[in-house]
Amino acid sequence: DTAVSQTPKYLVTQMGNDKSIKCEQNLGHDTMYWYKQDSKKFLKIMFSYNNKELIINETVPNRFSPKSPDKAHLNLHINSLELGDSAVYFCASSQTQGGGYTFGSGTRLTVV
Amino acid sequence: GESVGLHLPTLSVQEGDNSIINCAYSNSASDYFIWYKQESGKGPQFIIDIRSNMDKRQGQRVTVLLNKTVKHLSLQIAATQPGDSAVYFCAENAGGTSYGKLTFGQGTILTVHP
């Protein structure tokens, strides 16, 4: 069983489109995150949810909207995709705030 | 061999050598540190962690050293193997109101030659 699973693994889309990435964790963790990894491998937090409540919202364009229907799921919706959105997006979860994360395998988004 | 993190340097070692990967962290309030390993096409994988009330922690073939005075963290890998080839990240967490936010360093590429 995959602990943190993301779908899709690859996503190629045109500029201006709207797309979603889904994430599910079966670890019983209460906090979930979205991270963006750029072409230089730099990992930066975007959002964090604790028990469905948004607790971290870094400086991210409004085009990015996270949604957590329950504490096991955190989805990421992106409107009006731009070339600069191309990156690998990682979902992660943790048991306690401040603890180590378990990461998903990533979604490689390519905007053309 | 040694390397300094945060600027994605590359460290090449021979199989069986010991590797040392360094990281300078930025926040003096950080109280929890983690090393992650990221293989190609995969997400970061937890290796070892250390809290600020410790200066050394050992795992299987890995040791993390923490020097809070100079805000420096290092990961030592003993008897490095080809399977250790990956990008290694240090991450820090300041606790308190950071709500689990991890700040990652830039990463170090480790290449192990057979």
Coordinates of N, CA and C in Angstrom, one line a residue:
Chain A
D1 N 0.8 -1.2 0.0 CA 0.0 0.0 0.0 C 0.9 1.3 0.0
T2 N 0.6 2.2 -0.9 CA 1.4 3.4 -1.0 C 0.9 4.3 0.1
A3 N 1.8 4.9 0.9 CA 1.4 5.7 2.0 C 0.8 7.0 1.6
V4 N 1.5 7.7 0.7 CA 1.0 9.0 0.2 C 1.0 8.9 -1.3
S5 N -0.2 8.9 -1.9 CA -0.3 8.7 -3.4 C -0.8 9.9 -4.0
Q6 N -0.2 10.3 -5.2 CA -0.6 11.4 -5.9 C -1.0 11.0 -7.3
T7 N -2.0 11.6 -7.9 CA -2.4 11.4 -9.3 C -2.7 12.7 -10.0
P8 N -2.3 12.9 -11.2 CA -1.5 11.9 -12.0 C 0.0 12.1 -11.7
K9 N 0.8 11.2 -12.2 CA 2.2 11.2 -12.1 C 2.8 12.3 -13.1
Y10 N 2.2 12.3 -14.2 CA 2.7 13.2 -15.3 C 1.4 14.0 -15.8
L11 N 1.6 15.3 -16.0 CA 0.5 16.1 -16.5 C 1.1 17.1 -17.5
V12 N 0.7 17.0 -18.8 CA 1.1 17.9 -19.8 C -0.1 18.7 -20.3
T13 N 0.0 20.0 -20.3 CA -1.2 20.7 -20.6 C -0.8 22.1 -21.2
Q14 N -1.8 22.7 -21.9 CA -1.5 24.0 -22.5 C -1.7 25.1 -21.6
M15 N -1.1 26.2 -21.9 CA -1.3 27.5 -21.1 C -2.7 27.8 -21.1
G16 N -3.2 28.3 -20.0 CA -4.6 28.8 -19.9 C -5.5 27.8 -19.4
N17 N -5.1 26.5 -19.4 CA -6.0 25.4 -19.0 C -6.1 25.4 -17.4
D18 N -7.1 24.7 -16.9 CA -7.3 24.5 -15.5 C -7.1 23.0 -15.3
K19 N -6.3 22.7 -14.2 CA -6.0 21.3 -13.9 C -6.0 21.0 -12.4
S20 N -6.2 19.8 -12.1 CA -6.2 19.4 -10.6 C -5.2 18.2 -10.4
I21 N -4.6 18.2 -9.3 CA -3.7 17.1 -8.8 C -4.4 16.6 -7.5
K22 N -4.5 15.3 -7.4 CA -5.1 14.7 -6.2 C -4.0 14.1 -5.3
C23 N -4.3 14.1 -4.0 CA -3.4 13.4 -3.1 C -4.2 12.8 -2.0
E24 N -3.7 11.6 -1.6 CA -4.4 10.8 -0.6 C -3.3 10.2 0.3
Q25 N -3.5 10.2 1.6 CA -2.6 9.5 2.5 C -3.4 8.5 3.4
N26 N -2.8 7.3 3.6 CA -3.4 6.3 4.4 C -2.7 6.0 5.7
L27 N -2.0 7.0 6.1 CA -1.1 6.9 7.3 C -1.9 7.4 8.6
G28 N -3.0 7.9 8.4 CA -3.7 8.5 9.6 C -3.2 9.8 10.1
H29 N -2.3 10.4 9.2 CA -1.7 11.7 9.6 C -2.8 12.8 9.6
D30 N -2.5 13.8 10.4 CA -3.5 14.9 10.5 C -3.1 16.2 9.8
T31 N -1.9 16.2 9.2 CA -1.4 17.4 8.5 C -0.9 17.0 7.1
M32 N -1.4 17.7 6.1 CA -0.9 17.5 4.8 C -0.4 18.8 4.1
Y33 N 0.5 18.6 3.1 CA 1.2 19.7 2.6 C 1.3 19.6 1.0
W34 N 1.4 20.7 0.4 CA 1.9 20.7 -1.0 C 3.2 21.5 -1.1
Y35 N 4.1 20.9 -1.8 CA 5.4 21.5 -2.0 C 5.6 21.6 -3.5
K36 N 6.4 22.6 -4.0 CA 6.7 22.7 -5.4 C 8.3 22.6 -5.5
Q37 N 8.7 21.8 -6.4 CA 10.1 21.6 -6.7 C 10.5 22.1 -8.1
D38 N 11.3 23.1 -8.1 CA 11.6 23.7 -9.4 C 12.7 22.9 -10.1
S39 N 13.1 23.5 -11.3 CA 14.1 22.8 -12.1 C 15.5 22.6 -11.5
K40 N 15.7 23.5 -10.5 CA 17.0 23.4 -9.7 C 16.9 22.6 -8.5
K41 N 15.8 21.8 -8.4 CA 15.6 20.9 -7.3 C 15.2 21.6 -6.0
F42 N 14.9 22.9 -6.0 CA 14.6 23.6 -4.8 C 13.2 23.3 -4.4
L43 N 13.0 22.9 -3.1 CA 11.7 22.5 -2.6 C 11.1 23.6 -1.8
K44 N 9.9 24.1 -2.1 CA 9.3 25.2 -1.3 C 7.9 24.9 -1.0
I45 N 7.5 25.1 0.3 CA 6.2 24.8 0.7 C 5.2 25.8 0.0
M46 N 4.0 25.3 -0.3 CA 2.9 26.1 -0.8 C 1.8 26.2 0.2
F47 N 1.3 25.1 0.6 CA 0.2 25.0 1.5 C 0.3 23.9 2.6
S48 N -0.4 24.1 3.7 CA -0.5 23.1 4.7 C -1.9 23.1 5.3
Y49 N -2.4 21.9 5.5 CA -3.7 21.7 6.1 C -3.6 20.8 7.3
N50 N -4.3 21.2 8.4 CA -4.3 20.4 9.5 C -5.8 20.1 9.8
N51 N -6.2 18.8 9.8 CA -7.6 18.4 10.0 C -8.5 19.3 9.1
K52 N -8.2 19.4 7.9 CA -9.0 20.1 6.9 C -9.0 21.6 7.0
E53 N -8.2 22.1 7.9 CA -8.1 23.6 8.1 C -6.8 24.1 7.5
L54 N -6.9 25.1 6.7 CA -5.7 25.7 6.1 C -4.9 26.4 7.2
I55 N -3.6 26.0 7.3 CA -2.8 26.6 8.3 C -1.5 27.3 7.8
I56 N -1.1 26.9 6.6 CA 0.0 27.6 5.9 C -0.4 27.9 4.5
N57 N -0.3 29.2 4.1 CA -0.5 29.6 2.8 C 0.6 30.5 2.4
E58 N 1.6 30.0 1.8 CA 2.8 30.8 1.4 C 2.4 31.7 0.2
T59 N 3.3 32.6 -0.2 CA 3.0 33.5 -1.2 C 2.8 32.7 -2.5
V60 N 1.6 32.3 -2.8 CA 1.3 31.5 -4.0 C 0.2 32.3 -4.7
P61 N 0.3 32.3 -6.1 CA -0.8 33.0 -6.8 C -2.2 32.5 -6.5
N62 N -3.2 33.3 -6.6 CA -4.5 32.9 -6.3 C -5.0 31.9 -7.3
R63 N -4.3 31.7 -8.3 CA -4.7 30.6 -9.3 C -4.6 29.2 -8.7
F64 N -3.8 29.1 -7.6 CA -3.6 27.8 -6.9 C -4.6 27.8 -5.8
S65 N -5.4 26.8 -5.8 CA -6.4 26.6 -4.7 C -6.4 25.2 -4.2
P66 N -6.0 25.0 -2.9 CA -6.0 23.7 -2.3 C -7.4 23.4 -1.8
K67 N -7.7 22.1 -1.7 CA -9.0 21.7 -1.1 C -8.8 20.4 -0.4
S68 N -9.3 20.4 0.9 CA -9.2 19.2 1.7 C -10.6 18.7 2.1
P69 N -11.1 17.7 1.4 CA -12.5 17.3 1.8 C -12.5 16.5 3.1
D70 N -11.3 15.9 3.4 CA -11.2 15.2 4.7 C -9.7 15.1 5.0
K71 N -9.4 14.7 6.2 CA -7.9 14.8 6.6 C -7.0 13.9 5.8
A72 N -7.6 12.9 5.1 CA -6.8 12.0 4.3 C -6.6 12.5 2.9
H73 N -7.2 13.6 2.5 CA -7.1 14.0 1.1 C -6.8 15.5 1.1
L74 N -5.9 15.9 0.2 CA -5.6 17.3 -0.1 C -5.3 17.4 -1.6
N75 N -6.2 18.1 -2.3 CA -6.1 18.2 -3.7 C -5.6 19.7 -4.0
L76 N -5.1 19.8 -5.2 CA -4.5 21.1 -5.6 C -5.1 21.4 -7.0
H77 N -5.9 22.5 -7.1 CA -6.4 23.0 -8.3 C -5.7 24.2 -8.8
I78 N -5.4 24.2 -10.1 CA -4.6 25.3 -10.7 C -5.4 25.9 -11.8
N79 N -5.7 27.1 -11.8 CA -6.5 27.8 -12.9 C -5.5 28.5 -13.8
S80 N -5.9 28.7 -15.0 CA -5.2 29.5 -16.0 C -3.7 29.2 -15.9
L81 N -3.3 28.0 -16.2 CA -1.9 27.6 -16.1 C -1.0 28.4 -16.9
E82 N 0.2 28.7 -16.4 CA 1.2 29.5 -17.0 C 2.5 28.6 -17.2
L83 N 3.4 29.1 -18.1 CA 4.6 28.3 -18.4 C 5.4 28.1 -17.1
G84 N 5.4 29.2 -16.3 CA 6.2 29.1 -15.0 C 5.7 28.2 -14.0
D85 N 4.5 27.6 -14.2 CA 4.0 26.7 -13.3 C 4.6 25.3 -13.5
S86 N 5.3 25.1 -14.6 CA 5.9 23.8 -14.8 C 6.9 23.5 -13.7
A87 N 6.7 22.4 -13.1 CA 7.5 22.0 -11.9 C 7.1 20.6 -11.5
V88 N 7.7 20.1 -10.5 CA 7.2 18.8 -9.9 C 6.5 19.2 -8.6
Y89 N 5.3 18.8 -8.4 CA 4.5 19.1 -7.2 C 4.5 17.9 -6.3
F90 N 4.9 18.1 -5.0 CA 4.8 17.0 -4.1 C 3.8 17.2 -3.0
C91 N 3.1 16.2 -2.7 CA 2.2 16.1 -1.6 C 2.9 15.4 -0.5
A92 N 2.7 15.8 0.8 CA 3.3 15.2 1.9 C 2.3 15.2 3.1
S93 N 2.6 14.3 4.1 CA 1.8 14.3 5.3 C 2.7 14.1 6.5
S94 N 2.2 14.5 7.6 CA 2.9 14.3 8.9 C 2.0 14.0 10.0
Q95 N 2.5 13.4 11.0 CA 1.6 13.0 12.1 C 1.4 14.1 13.1
T96 N 2.5 14.8 13.4 CA 2.3 15.9 14.3 C 2.9 17.2 13.7
Q97 N 2.4 18.3 14.1 CA 3.0 19.5 13.6 C 4.4 19.6 14.1
G98 N 5.3 19.8 13.1 CA 6.7 19.9 13.4 C 7.5 18.6 13.2
G99 N 6.8 17.6 12.9 CA 7.4 16.3 12.7 C 7.9 16.1 11.3
G100 N 8.5 14.9 11.1 CA 9.0 14.6 9.7 C 7.8 14.3 8.8
Y101 N 8.1 14.5 7.5 CA 7.1 14.3 6.5 C 7.2 12.9 5.8
T102 N 6.1 12.4 5.3 CA 6.2 11.4 4.3 C 5.7 12.0 3.0
F103 N 6.5 11.8 2.0 CA 6.2 12.5 0.7 C 5.6 11.5 -0.3
G104 N 4.8 12.0 -1.2 CA 4.3 11.2 -2.3 C 5.4 11.2 -3.4
S105 N 5.2 10.6 -4.5 CA 6.2 10.4 -5.5 C 6.2 11.6 -6.5
G106 N 5.3 12.5 -6.4 CA 5.4 13.7 -7.2 C 4.5 13.7 -8.4
T107 N 4.1 14.9 -8.9 CA 3.4 15.0 -10.1 C 4.2 16.0 -11.0
R108 N 4.7 15.5 -12.1 CA 5.5 16.4 -13.0 C 4.5 17.1 -13.9
L109 N 4.4 18.4 -13.7 CA 3.5 19.3 -14.5 C 4.3 20.0 -15.5
T110 N 3.9 19.9 -16.8 CA 4.6 20.6 -17.9 C 3.5 21.4 -18.6
V111 N 3.7 22.7 -18.6 CA 2.8 23.6 -19.3 C 3.4 24.0 -20.6
V112 N 2.7 23.8 -21.7 CA 3.3 24.1 -23.1 C 2.5 25.2 -23.7
Chain B
G1 N 35.0 12.4 1.4 CA 34.8 13.7 0.8 C 33.8 14.6 1.5
E2 N 33.9 15.9 1.2 CA 33.0 16.9 1.9 C 32.3 17.7 0.8
S3 N 31.2 18.3 1.2 CA 30.5 19.2 0.3 C 29.6 20.1 1.1
V4 N 29.4 21.3 0.6 CA 28.6 22.3 1.3 C 27.2 22.3 0.6
G5 N 26.2 22.3 1.3 CA 24.8 22.3 0.7 C 24.4 23.7 0.4
L6 N 23.1 23.8 0.1 CA 22.4 25.0 -0.2 C 22.7 25.6 -1.7
H7 N 23.7 25.1 -2.4 CA 23.9 25.5 -3.8 C 24.0 24.4 -4.7
L8 N 23.3 23.3 -4.4 CA 23.3 22.1 -5.2 C 24.7 21.7 -5.8
P9 N 25.6 21.5 -4.9 CA 26.9 21.0 -5.3 C 26.8 19.5 -5.6
T10 N 27.9 19.0 -6.2 CA 28.0 17.6 -6.5 C 29.2 17.0 -5.7
L11 N 28.9 15.9 -5.1 CA 29.9 15.1 -4.4 C 30.1 13.8 -5.0
S12 N 31.3 13.4 -5.5 CA 31.5 12.1 -6.1 C 32.5 11.3 -5.2
V13 N 32.1 10.1 -4.9 CA 32.9 9.3 -4.1 C 33.0 7.9 -4.7
Q14 N 34.0 7.1 -4.2 CA 34.1 5.7 -4.6 C 33.3 4.9 -3.6
E15 N 32.8 3.8 -4.1 CA 32.1 2.8 -3.3 C 33.0 2.4 -2.1
G16 N 32.4 2.4 -0.9 CA 33.2 2.0 0.2 C 33.8 3.2 1.0
D17 N 33.9 4.4 0.3 CA 34.3 5.6 1.0 C 33.3 6.1 2.0
N18 N 33.7 6.9 2.9 CA 32.7 7.6 3.8 C 32.4 9.0 3.1
S19 N 31.2 9.4 3.2 CA 30.7 10.7 2.6 C 30.3 11.6 3.7
I20 N 30.6 12.9 3.5 CA 30.1 13.9 4.4 C 29.4 15.0 3.6
I21 N 28.1 15.2 3.9 CA 27.4 16.3 3.2 C 27.0 17.3 4.3
N22 N 27.3 18.6 4.0 CA 27.2 19.7 4.9 C 26.0 20.5 4.6
C23 N 25.5 21.2 5.6 CA 24.3 22.1 5.4 C 24.4 23.2 6.4
A24 N 24.3 24.5 5.9 CA 24.2 25.6 6.8 C 22.7 26.1 6.9
Y25 N 22.1 26.0 8.0 CA 20.7 26.5 8.1 C 20.7 27.9 8.6
S26 N 19.5 28.5 8.4 CA 19.4 30.0 8.5 C 18.7 30.5 9.7
N27 N 17.8 29.7 10.3 CA 17.0 30.2 11.4 C 17.5 29.7 12.7
S28 N 18.0 30.6 13.6 CA 18.5 30.2 14.9 C 17.4 29.7 15.8
A29 N 16.1 29.9 15.4 CA 15.0 29.4 16.2 C 14.6 27.9 15.8
S30 N 15.2 27.4 14.8 CA 14.9 26.1 14.3 C 15.3 25.1 15.4
D31 N 14.4 24.1 15.7 CA 14.6 23.2 16.8 C 14.5 21.7 16.3
Y32 N 14.3 21.5 15.0 CA 14.2 20.2 14.5 C 14.7 20.1 13.1
F33 N 15.5 19.1 12.8 CA 16.2 19.0 11.6 C 16.1 17.6 11.0
I34 N 16.0 17.6 9.7 CA 15.8 16.3 9.0 C 16.7 16.2 7.8
W35 N 17.2 15.1 7.5 CA 17.9 14.8 6.3 C 17.0 13.9 5.4
Y36 N 16.9 14.3 4.1 CA 16.1 13.6 3.2 C 17.0 13.1 2.0
K37 N 16.6 12.0 1.5 CA 17.3 11.5 0.2 C 16.2 11.5 -0.9
Q38 N 16.6 12.0 -2.0 CA 15.7 12.0 -3.2 C 16.3 11.3 -4.3
E39 N 15.8 10.2 -4.7 CA 16.3 9.5 -5.9 C 15.5 10.0 -7.1
S40 N 16.1 9.8 -8.3 CA 15.5 10.3 -9.5 C 14.1 9.8 -9.7
G41 N 13.2 10.7 -9.9 CA 11.8 10.3 -10.2 C 11.0 10.0 -9.0
K42 N 11.5 10.2 -7.8 CA 10.8 9.8 -6.6 C 10.7 11.1 -5.6
G43 N 9.9 10.9 -4.6 CA 9.8 12.0 -3.6 C 10.9 11.8 -2.6
P44 N 11.1 12.9 -1.8 CA 12.1 12.8 -0.8 C 11.8 11.8 0.2
Q45 N 12.8 11.1 0.7 CA 12.6 10.0 1.7 C 13.4 10.3 2.9
F46 N 12.7 10.2 4.1 CA 13.3 10.4 5.4 C 14.5 9.5 5.6
I47 N 15.6 10.2 6.1 CA 16.8 9.4 6.4 C 17.0 9.4 7.9
I48 N 17.1 10.6 8.5 CA 17.4 10.7 9.9 C 17.1 12.1 10.4
D49 N 16.7 12.2 11.6 CA 16.4 13.5 12.2 C 17.1 13.8 13.5
I50 N 17.1 15.0 13.9 CA 17.8 15.4 15.2 C 17.1 16.6 15.7
R51 N 16.9 16.6 17.0 CA 16.3 17.8 17.7 C 17.4 18.6 18.2
S52 N 17.1 19.9 18.5 CA 18.1 20.9 18.9 C 18.8 20.6 20.2
N53 N 18.2 19.7 21.0 CA 18.8 19.4 22.3 C 19.8 18.3 22.2
M54 N 20.1 17.9 21.0 CA 21.1 16.9 20.8 C 22.2 17.5 19.8
D55 N 23.4 16.9 19.8 CA 24.4 17.3 18.8 C 24.8 16.2 17.9
K56 N 24.4 15.0 18.2 CA 24.7 13.9 17.4 C 23.6 12.8 17.5
R57 N 23.4 12.2 16.3 CA 22.4 11.1 16.3 C 22.9 10.1 15.3
Q58 N 22.8 8.8 15.6 CA 23.3 7.8 14.7 C 22.2 6.9 14.3
G59 N 22.2 6.5 13.0 CA 21.3 5.5 12.4 C 22.1 4.4 11.8
Q60 N 21.5 3.7 10.9 CA 22.2 2.6 10.3 C 23.1 3.2 9.2
R61 N 24.4 3.2 9.3 CA 25.4 3.7 8.4 C 25.3 5.2 8.3
V62 N 24.4 5.9 8.9 CA 24.3 7.4 8.8 C 24.4 8.0 10.2
T63 N 25.1 9.2 10.2 CA 25.2 10.0 11.5 C 24.9 11.4 11.1
V64 N 24.1 12.0 12.0 CA 23.9 13.5 11.8 C 24.5 14.2 12.9
L65 N 25.2 15.3 12.6 CA 25.8 16.1 13.6 C 25.2 17.5 13.5
L66 N 25.0 18.1 14.6 CA 24.4 19.4 14.7 C 25.2 20.4 15.5
N67 N 25.6 21.5 15.0 CA 26.4 22.5 15.7 C 25.5 23.8 15.7
K68 N 24.9 24.0 16.8 CA 23.9 25.1 16.8 C 24.7 26.5 16.9
T69 N 25.9 26.4 17.4 CA 26.7 27.7 17.5 C 26.9 28.3 16.2
V70 N 27.2 27.5 15.2 CA 27.5 28.0 13.9 C 26.4 27.7 12.9
K71 N 25.3 27.1 13.4 CA 24.1 26.8 12.6 C 24.5 25.9 11.4
H72 N 25.1 24.7 11.8 CA 25.6 23.8 10.8 C 25.2 22.4 11.1
L73 N 24.8 21.7 10.0 CA 24.3 20.4 10.1 C 25.1 19.5 9.1
S74 N 25.5 18.3 9.5 CA 26.1 17.4 8.5 C 25.6 16.0 8.6
L75 N 25.7 15.4 7.4 CA 25.2 14.0 7.3 C 26.4 13.2 6.9
Q76 N 26.8 12.2 7.7 CA 27.9 11.3 7.4 C 27.3 9.9 7.0
I77 N 27.8 9.4 5.8 CA 27.3 8.1 5.4 C 28.6 7.2 5.4
A78 N 28.5 6.2 6.1 CA 29.6 5.3 6.2 C 29.5 4.2 5.1
A79 N 30.7 3.8 4.6 CA 30.8 2.8 3.5 C 29.8 3.0 2.4
T80 N 29.9 4.2 1.8 CA 28.9 4.6 0.8 C 28.8 3.5 -0.3
Q81 N 27.5 3.3 -0.7 CA 27.2 2.3 -1.7 C 26.6 3.0 -3.0
P82 N 26.6 2.3 -4.1 CA 26.0 2.9 -5.3 C 24.6 3.3 -5.1
G83 N 23.9 2.5 -4.3 CA 22.4 2.8 -4.0 C 22.2 4.1 -3.2
D84 N 23.3 4.6 -2.7 CA 23.2 5.9 -2.0 C 23.2 7.1 -2.9
S85 N 23.5 6.9 -4.2 CA 23.5 8.0 -5.1 C 22.1 8.6 -5.2
A86 N 22.1 9.9 -5.0 CA 20.8 10.6 -4.9 C 21.1 12.1 -4.6
V87 N 20.0 12.9 -4.5 CA 20.1 14.3 -4.0 C 19.8 14.2 -2.5
Y88 N 20.6 14.9 -1.7 CA 20.4 14.9 -0.3 C 20.0 16.3 0.1
F89 N 18.9 16.4 0.9 CA 18.4 17.7 1.4 C 18.5 17.7 2.9
C90 N 18.9 18.9 3.5 CA 18.6 19.1 4.9 C 17.4 20.0 4.9
A91 N 16.7 19.8 6.0 CA 15.4 20.6 6.2 C 15.4 21.0 7.7
E92 N 14.9 22.2 8.0 CA 14.8 22.7 9.3 C 13.3 23.1 9.6
N93 N 13.0 23.0 10.9 CA 11.7 23.4 11.3 C 11.8 24.2 12.6
A94 N 11.1 25.4 12.6 CA 11.3 26.3 13.8 C 10.2 26.0 14.8
G95 N 9.3 25.1 14.6 CA 8.3 24.8 15.6 C 7.4 26.0 15.9
G96 N 6.8 26.0 17.1 CA 6.0 27.1 17.4 C 4.9 27.4 16.4
T97 N 4.9 28.6 15.9 CA 3.8 28.9 14.9 C 4.1 28.5 13.5
S98 N 5.3 27.8 13.3 CA 5.6 27.3 12.0 C 4.6 26.2 11.5
Y99 N 3.9 25.6 12.5 CA 2.9 24.6 12.2 C 3.5 23.5 11.2
G100 N 4.6 23.0 11.5 CA 5.1 21.9 10.7 C 5.8 22.3 9.5
K101 N 6.0 23.6 9.2 CA 6.6 24.0 8.0 C 8.1 23.6 8.0
L102 N 8.5 22.9 7.0 CA 9.9 22.6 6.8 C 10.5 23.5 5.8
T103 N 11.6 24.0 6.1 CA 12.4 24.8 5.1 C 13.5 24.0 4.6
F104 N 13.6 23.8 3.3 CA 14.6 22.9 2.8 C 15.8 23.7 2.3
G105 N 17.0 23.0 2.4 CA 18.2 23.5 1.8 C 18.1 23.2 0.3
Q106 N 19.1 23.6 -0.4 CA 19.1 23.5 -1.9 C 19.4 22.0 -2.3
G107 N 20.1 21.3 -1.5 CA 20.4 19.9 -1.9 C 21.8 19.7 -2.4
T108 N 22.3 18.5 -2.2 CA 23.6 18.1 -2.7 C 23.5 16.8 -3.5
I109 N 24.1 16.8 -4.6 CA 24.0 15.6 -5.5 C 25.2 14.6 -5.1
L110 N 24.9 13.5 -4.6 CA 25.9 12.5 -4.3 C 25.9 11.4 -5.4
T111 N 27.1 11.2 -5.9 CA 27.3 10.2 -6.9 C 28.3 9.2 -6.4
V112 N 28.0 7.9 -6.4 CA 28.9 6.9 -5.9 C 29.3 6.0 -7.0
H113 N 30.6 5.9 -7.2 CA 31.1 5.1 -8.3 C 31.5 3.8 -7.9
P114 N 31.1 2.7 -8.6 CA 31.5 1.3 -8.2 C 33.0 1.1 -8.3

